[in-house]
């Protein structure tokens, strides 16, 4: 009778690392419950939440087609004021574009996430988008710009840093290695290694 409770259940399972099949069962139960309830203003947002979670599950499987389809569905249905899920979904869309090799679309999505996140820079998606933007810039051989972007990601990751900062350290290590600054490259590899051990 309460499809939103199925979504909470699915979210909790995702958070604790349950397998995707178990989470998908809960999403299907939420959809079935939705069909048995009276339509109201919250239904569209719930449809968007379900699609957003499916996009996240597709990211874990690197399933580009599903990421794009579910992300677009989520953005179509999520309430405009649901910024946290809209931000997460925009990041998943950018990730799919990055996997596809559509760097321009990935940059646009990541820039949008960063722009939305300016008011709450501690958002994990703001940090993820900053790291991902650095990766695209690095791929585009914009190494000075990528260096600045990775360093910004490290600032956003805080102290002690979130584990996602490891990706920024690896990006900086690759760049410094390419610039033949082996000391700086090794320092970033060591920082990433320490973070991985702590995690």
PDB file of C-alpha atoms in Angstrom:
ATOM      1  CA  UNK A   1       0.000   0.000   0.000  1.00  0.00           C
ATOM      2  CA  UNK A   2       2.991   2.327   0.485  1.00  0.00           C
ATOM      3  CA  UNK A   3       5.334   2.227  -2.504  1.00  0.00           C
ATOM      4  CA  UNK A   4       7.659   4.805  -0.919  1.00  0.00           C
ATOM      5  CA  UNK A   5       8.508   2.270   1.810  1.00  0.00           C
ATOM      6  CA  UNK A   6       9.679  -0.176  -0.869  1.00  0.00           C
ATOM      7  CA  UNK A   7      11.968   2.601  -2.146  1.00  0.00           C
ATOM      8  CA  UNK A   8      13.368   3.175   1.345  1.00  0.00           C
ATOM      9  CA  UNK A   9      13.960  -0.571   1.628  1.00  0.00           C
ATOM     10  CA  UNK A  10      15.714  -0.679  -1.766  1.00  0.00           C
ATOM     11  CA  UNK A  11      17.841   2.356  -0.828  1.00  0.00           C
ATOM     12  CA  UNK A  12      18.907   0.725   2.427  1.00  0.00           C
ATOM     13  CA  UNK A  13      19.844  -2.463   0.583  1.00  0.00           C
ATOM     14  CA  UNK A  14      21.902  -0.464  -1.922  1.00  0.00           C
ATOM     15  CA  UNK A  15      23.631   1.382   0.913  1.00  0.00           C
ATOM     16  CA  UNK A  16      24.693  -1.840   2.641  1.00  0.00           C
ATOM     17  CA  UNK A  17      25.877  -3.392  -0.627  1.00  0.00           C
ATOM     18  CA  UNK A  18      23.211  -5.988  -1.373  1.00  0.00           C
ATOM     19  CA  UNK A  19      23.253  -7.634  -4.787  1.00  0.00           C
ATOM     20  CA  UNK A  20      21.445  -5.913  -7.622  1.00  0.00           C
ATOM     21  CA  UNK A  21      18.863  -8.689  -8.062  1.00  0.00           C
ATOM     22  CA  UNK A  22      17.611  -8.240  -4.491  1.00  0.00           C
ATOM     23  CA  UNK A  23      17.379  -4.467  -4.943  1.00  0.00           C
ATOM     24  CA  UNK A  24      15.590  -4.860  -8.283  1.00  0.00           C
ATOM     25  CA  UNK A  25      12.972  -7.061  -6.580  1.00  0.00           C
ATOM     26  CA  UNK A  26      12.188  -4.203  -4.183  1.00  0.00           C
ATOM     27  CA  UNK A  27      11.990  -1.703  -7.061  1.00  0.00           C
ATOM     28  CA  UNK A  28       9.537  -3.966  -8.867  1.00  0.00           C
ATOM     29  CA  UNK A  29       7.479  -4.240  -5.663  1.00  0.00           C
ATOM     30  CA  UNK A  30       7.457  -0.416  -5.440  1.00  0.00           C
ATOM     31  CA  UNK A  31       6.192  -0.180  -9.019  1.00  0.00           C
ATOM     32  CA  UNK A  32       3.485  -2.779  -8.359  1.00  0.00           C
ATOM     33  CA  UNK A  33       2.377  -0.916  -5.245  1.00  0.00           C
ATOM     34  CA  UNK A  34       2.355   2.346  -7.221  1.00  0.00           C
ATOM     35  CA  UNK A  35      -0.112   0.887  -9.694  1.00  0.00           C
ATOM     36  CA  UNK A  36      -2.482  -0.015  -6.859  1.00  0.00           C
ATOM     37  CA  UNK A  37      -2.501   3.488  -5.300  1.00  0.00           C
ATOM     38  CA  UNK A  38      -4.508   6.578  -6.138  1.00  0.00           C
ATOM     39  CA  UNK A  39      -2.542   8.979  -8.368  1.00  0.00           C
ATOM     40  CA  UNK A  40      -1.205  12.052  -6.581  1.00  0.00           C
ATOM     41  CA  UNK A  41       1.559  14.645  -6.916  1.00  0.00           C
ATOM     42  CA  UNK A  42       4.195  12.394  -5.358  1.00  0.00           C
ATOM     43  CA  UNK A  43       3.772   9.537  -7.855  1.00  0.00           C
ATOM     44  CA  UNK A  44       5.882  11.117 -10.587  1.00  0.00           C
ATOM     45  CA  UNK A  45       8.690  11.819  -8.153  1.00  0.00           C
ATOM     46  CA  UNK A  46       8.576   8.206  -6.957  1.00  0.00           C
ATOM     47  CA  UNK A  47       8.761   6.963 -10.565  1.00  0.00           C
ATOM     48  CA  UNK A  48      11.833   9.198 -10.909  1.00  0.00           C
ATOM     49  CA  UNK A  49      13.370   7.777  -7.734  1.00  0.00           C
ATOM     50  CA  UNK A  50      12.943   4.227  -9.004  1.00  0.00           C
ATOM     51  CA  UNK A  51      14.537   5.127 -12.342  1.00  0.00           C
ATOM     52  CA  UNK A  52      17.390   6.948 -10.582  1.00  0.00           C
ATOM     53  CA  UNK A  53      18.153   3.889  -8.481  1.00  0.00           C
ATOM     54  CA  UNK A  54      18.086   1.688 -11.587  1.00  0.00           C
ATOM     55  CA  UNK A  55      20.541   4.086 -13.236  1.00  0.00           C
ATOM     56  CA  UNK A  56      22.815   3.725 -10.207  1.00  0.00           C
ATOM     57  CA  UNK A  57      22.594  -0.077 -10.418  1.00  0.00           C
ATOM     58  CA  UNK A  58      23.421   0.137 -14.137  1.00  0.00           C
ATOM     59  CA  UNK A  59      26.517   2.244 -13.299  1.00  0.00           C
ATOM     60  CA  UNK A  60      27.757  -0.629 -11.140  1.00  0.00           C
ATOM     61  CA  UNK A  61      27.449  -2.912 -14.185  1.00  0.00           C
ATOM     62  CA  UNK A  62      28.779  -0.333 -16.703  1.00  0.00           C
ATOM     63  CA  UNK A  63      25.555  -0.857 -18.708  1.00  0.00           C
ATOM     64  CA  UNK A  64      25.601   2.336 -20.796  1.00  0.00           C
ATOM     65  CA  UNK A  65      22.221   1.867 -22.500  1.00  0.00           C
ATOM     66  CA  UNK A  66      20.427   1.259 -19.191  1.00  0.00           C
ATOM     67  CA  UNK A  67      22.222   4.136 -17.465  1.00  0.00           C
ATOM     68  CA  UNK A  68      21.114   6.552 -20.182  1.00  0.00           C
ATOM     69  CA  UNK A  69      17.529   5.250 -20.422  1.00  0.00           C
ATOM     70  CA  UNK A  70      16.966   5.186 -16.657  1.00  0.00           C
ATOM     71  CA  UNK A  71      18.715   8.526 -16.059  1.00  0.00           C
ATOM     72  CA  UNK A  72      16.581  10.251 -18.686  1.00  0.00           C
ATOM     73  CA  UNK A  73      13.433   8.671 -17.249  1.00  0.00           C
ATOM     74  CA  UNK A  74      14.425   9.810 -13.771  1.00  0.00           C
ATOM     75  CA  UNK A  75      15.116  13.391 -14.852  1.00  0.00           C
ATOM     76  CA  UNK A  76      11.777  13.450 -16.682  1.00  0.00           C
ATOM     77  CA  UNK A  77       9.846  12.414 -13.557  1.00  0.00           C
ATOM     78  CA  UNK A  78      11.794  13.738 -10.564  1.00  0.00           C
ATOM     79  CA  UNK A  79      10.365  16.833  -8.919  1.00  0.00           C
ATOM     80  CA  UNK A  80      12.375  19.949  -9.894  1.00  0.00           C
ATOM     81  CA  UNK A  81      13.123  20.622  -6.213  1.00  0.00           C
ATOM     82  CA  UNK A  82      14.500  17.116  -5.625  1.00  0.00           C
ATOM     83  CA  UNK A  83      18.020  18.432  -6.190  1.00  0.00           C
ATOM     84  CA  UNK A  84      19.868  15.603  -4.468  1.00  0.00           C
ATOM     85  CA  UNK A  85      18.463  12.901  -6.760  1.00  0.00           C
ATOM     86  CA  UNK A  86      18.523  15.140  -9.824  1.00  0.00           C
ATOM     87  CA  UNK A  87      22.214  15.788  -9.129  1.00  0.00           C
ATOM     88  CA  UNK A  88      22.954  12.079  -8.632  1.00  0.00           C
ATOM     89  CA  UNK A  89      21.086  11.241 -11.832  1.00  0.00           C
ATOM     90  CA  UNK A  90      22.877  13.906 -13.845  1.00  0.00           C
ATOM     91  CA  UNK A  91      26.166  12.409 -12.655  1.00  0.00           C
ATOM     92  CA  UNK A  92      25.093   8.904 -13.763  1.00  0.00           C
ATOM     93  CA  UNK A  93      24.188  10.327 -17.166  1.00  0.00           C
ATOM     94  CA  UNK A  94      27.624  11.975 -17.412  1.00  0.00           C
ATOM     95  CA  UNK A  95      29.257   8.693 -16.460  1.00  0.00           C
ATOM     96  CA  UNK A  96      27.403   6.909 -19.265  1.00  0.00           C
ATOM     97  CA  UNK A  97      28.515   9.559 -21.757  1.00  0.00           C
ATOM     98  CA  UNK A  98      32.089   9.180 -20.518  1.00  0.00           C
ATOM     99  CA  UNK A  99      31.915   5.401 -21.021  1.00  0.00           C
ATOM    100  CA  UNK A 100      30.511   5.996 -24.518  1.00  0.00           C
ATOM    101  CA  UNK A 101      33.376   8.320 -25.352  1.00  0.00           C
ATOM    102  CA  UNK A 102      31.061  11.327 -25.764  1.00  0.00           C
ATOM    103  CA  UNK A 103      33.381  13.675 -23.900  1.00  0.00           C
ATOM    104  CA  UNK A 104      31.475  16.876 -24.725  1.00  0.00           C
ATOM    105  CA  UNK A 105      28.228  15.486 -23.280  1.00  0.00           C
ATOM    106  CA  UNK A 106      30.097  14.112 -20.239  1.00  0.00           C
ATOM    107  CA  UNK A 107      31.712  17.502 -19.588  1.00  0.00           C
ATOM    108  CA  UNK A 108      28.322  19.192 -19.872  1.00  0.00           C
ATOM    109  CA  UNK A 109      26.732  16.784 -17.367  1.00  0.00           C
ATOM    110  CA  UNK A 110      29.623  16.992 -14.886  1.00  0.00           C
ATOM    111  CA  UNK A 111      29.698  20.787 -15.128  1.00  0.00           C
ATOM    112  CA  UNK A 112      25.976  20.867 -14.384  1.00  0.00           C
ATOM    113  CA  UNK A 113      26.460  18.676 -11.300  1.00  0.00           C
ATOM    114  CA  UNK A 114      29.290  20.899 -10.070  1.00  0.00           C
ATOM    115  CA  UNK A 115      27.188  24.007 -10.709  1.00  0.00           C
ATOM    116  CA  UNK A 116      24.220  22.585  -8.769  1.00  0.00           C
ATOM    117  CA  UNK A 117      26.553  21.486  -5.994  1.00  0.00           C
ATOM    118  CA  UNK A 118      28.175  24.890  -5.447  1.00  0.00           C
ATOM    119  CA  UNK A 119      25.726  25.522  -2.614  1.00  0.00           C
ATOM    120  CA  UNK A 120      26.561  22.177  -0.957  1.00  0.00           C
ATOM    121  CA  UNK A 121      30.151  21.388  -1.911  1.00  0.00           C
ATOM    122  CA  UNK A 122      30.319  18.444   0.458  1.00  0.00           C
ATOM    123  CA  UNK A 123      28.008  16.450  -1.817  1.00  0.00           C
ATOM    124  CA  UNK A 124      29.581  13.168  -2.860  1.00  0.00           C
ATOM    125  CA  UNK A 125      28.251  13.787  -6.361  1.00  0.00           C
ATOM    126  CA  UNK A 126      29.946  17.188  -6.562  1.00  0.00           C
ATOM    127  CA  UNK A 127      33.220  15.480  -5.674  1.00  0.00           C
ATOM    128  CA  UNK A 128      32.557  12.576  -8.067  1.00  0.00           C
ATOM    129  CA  UNK A 129      31.706  14.991 -10.886  1.00  0.00           C
ATOM    130  CA  UNK A 130      34.883  16.977 -10.214  1.00  0.00           C
ATOM    131  CA  UNK A 131      37.014  13.822 -10.335  1.00  0.00           C
ATOM    132  CA  UNK A 132      35.205  12.620 -13.460  1.00  0.00           C
ATOM    133  CA  UNK A 133      35.645  16.009 -15.130  1.00  0.00           C
ATOM    134  CA  UNK A 134      39.372  15.768 -14.382  1.00  0.00           C
ATOM    135  CA  UNK A 135      39.454  12.342 -16.030  1.00  0.00           C
ATOM    136  CA  UNK A 136      37.808  13.677 -19.193  1.00  0.00           C
ATOM    137  CA  UNK A 137      40.173  16.659 -19.258  1.00  0.00           C
ATOM    138  CA  UNK A 138      43.098  14.270 -18.829  1.00  0.00           C
ATOM    139  CA  UNK A 139      41.802  12.144 -21.723  1.00  0.00           C
ATOM    140  CA  UNK A 140      41.537  15.332 -23.792  1.00  0.00           C
ATOM    141  CA  UNK A 141      45.230  15.965 -22.981  1.00  0.00           C
ATOM    142  CA  UNK A 142      44.322  19.162 -21.108  1.00  0.00           C
ATOM    143  CA  UNK A 143      46.813  18.264 -18.397  1.00  0.00           C
ATOM    144  CA  UNK A 144      47.202  21.651 -16.631  1.00  0.00           C
ATOM    145  CA  UNK A 145      43.423  21.994 -16.464  1.00  0.00           C
ATOM    146  CA  UNK A 146      43.003  18.386 -15.295  1.00  0.00           C
ATOM    147  CA  UNK A 147      45.611  19.016 -12.586  1.00  0.00           C
ATOM    148  CA  UNK A 148      43.605  21.986 -11.274  1.00  0.00           C
ATOM    149  CA  UNK A 149      40.396  19.950 -11.384  1.00  0.00           C
ATOM    150  CA  UNK A 150      41.915  17.003  -9.500  1.00  0.00           C
ATOM    151  CA  UNK A 151      43.360  19.373  -6.894  1.00  0.00           C
ATOM    152  CA  UNK A 152      39.900  20.929  -6.468  1.00  0.00           C
ATOM    153  CA  UNK A 153      38.470  17.431  -5.947  1.00  0.00           C
ATOM    154  CA  UNK A 154      41.035  16.827  -3.197  1.00  0.00           C
ATOM    155  CA  UNK A 155      39.968  20.078  -1.499  1.00  0.00           C
ATOM    156  CA  UNK A 156      36.318  19.048  -1.677  1.00  0.00           C
ATOM    157  CA  UNK A 157      37.101  15.560  -0.323  1.00  0.00           C
ATOM    158  CA  UNK A 158      37.985  17.078   3.037  1.00  0.00           C
ATOM    159  CA  UNK A 159      40.336  16.097   5.815  1.00  0.00           C
ATOM    160  CA  UNK A 160      40.381  13.245   6.479  1.00  0.00           C
ATOM    161  CA  UNK A 161      39.478  12.740   2.833  1.00  0.00           C
ATOM    162  CA  UNK A 162      36.644  10.635   1.514  1.00  0.00           C
ATOM    163  CA  UNK A 163      37.790   7.503  -0.309  1.00  0.00           C
ATOM    164  CA  UNK A 164      36.857   8.998  -3.691  1.00  0.00           C
ATOM    165  CA  UNK A 165      39.917  11.253  -3.298  1.00  0.00           C
ATOM    166  CA  UNK A 166      42.006   8.220  -4.243  1.00  0.00           C
ATOM    167  CA  UNK A 167      40.848   8.639  -7.863  1.00  0.00           C
ATOM    168  CA  UNK A 168      42.064  12.253  -7.860  1.00  0.00           C
ATOM    169  CA  UNK A 169      45.444  11.150  -6.486  1.00  0.00           C
ATOM    170  CA  UNK A 170      45.729   8.533  -9.224  1.00  0.00           C
ATOM    171  CA  UNK A 171      44.888  11.140 -11.861  1.00  0.00           C
ATOM    172  CA  UNK A 172      47.558  13.473 -10.510  1.00  0.00           C
ATOM    173  CA  UNK A 173      50.056  10.589 -10.370  1.00  0.00           C
ATOM    174  CA  UNK A 174      49.435   9.814 -14.053  1.00  0.00           C
ATOM    175  CA  UNK A 175      49.880  13.470 -15.012  1.00  0.00           C
ATOM    176  CA  UNK A 176      53.067  13.979 -12.996  1.00  0.00           C
ATOM    177  CA  UNK A 177      54.426  10.729 -14.404  1.00  0.00           C
ATOM    178  CA  UNK A 178      53.699  11.990 -17.917  1.00  0.00           C
ATOM    179  CA  UNK A 179      55.498  15.233 -17.035  1.00  0.00           C
ATOM    180  CA  UNK A 180      58.438  13.130 -15.782  1.00  0.00           C
ATOM    181  CA  UNK A 181      58.037  14.438 -12.206  1.00  0.00           C
ATOM    182  CA  UNK A 182      58.483  11.021 -10.674  1.00  0.00           C
ATOM    183  CA  UNK A 183      58.754  12.295  -7.092  1.00  0.00           C
ATOM    184  CA  UNK A 184      55.340  13.995  -7.240  1.00  0.00           C
ATOM    185  CA  UNK A 185      53.860  11.007  -9.073  1.00  0.00           C
ATOM    186  CA  UNK A 186      55.088   8.631  -6.382  1.00  0.00           C
ATOM    187  CA  UNK A 187      53.762  10.889  -3.599  1.00  0.00           C
ATOM    188  CA  UNK A 188      50.271  10.744  -5.076  1.00  0.00           C
ATOM    189  CA  UNK A 189      50.462   6.973  -5.543  1.00  0.00           C
ATOM    190  CA  UNK A 190      51.543   6.632  -1.890  1.00  0.00           C
ATOM    191  CA  UNK A 191      48.668   8.826  -0.704  1.00  0.00           C
ATOM    192  CA  UNK A 192      46.218   6.709  -2.676  1.00  0.00           C
ATOM    193  CA  UNK A 193      47.776   3.521  -1.311  1.00  0.00           C
ATOM    194  CA  UNK A 194      47.446   4.780   2.279  1.00  0.00           C
ATOM    195  CA  UNK A 195      43.803   5.707   1.704  1.00  0.00           C
ATOM    196  CA  UNK A 196      43.096   2.285   0.197  1.00  0.00           C
ATOM    197  CA  UNK A 197      44.647   0.542   3.220  1.00  0.00           C
ATOM    198  CA  UNK A 198      42.556   2.669   5.599  1.00  0.00           C
ATOM    199  CA  UNK A 199      39.403   1.883   3.649  1.00  0.00           C
TER     200      UNK A 199
END
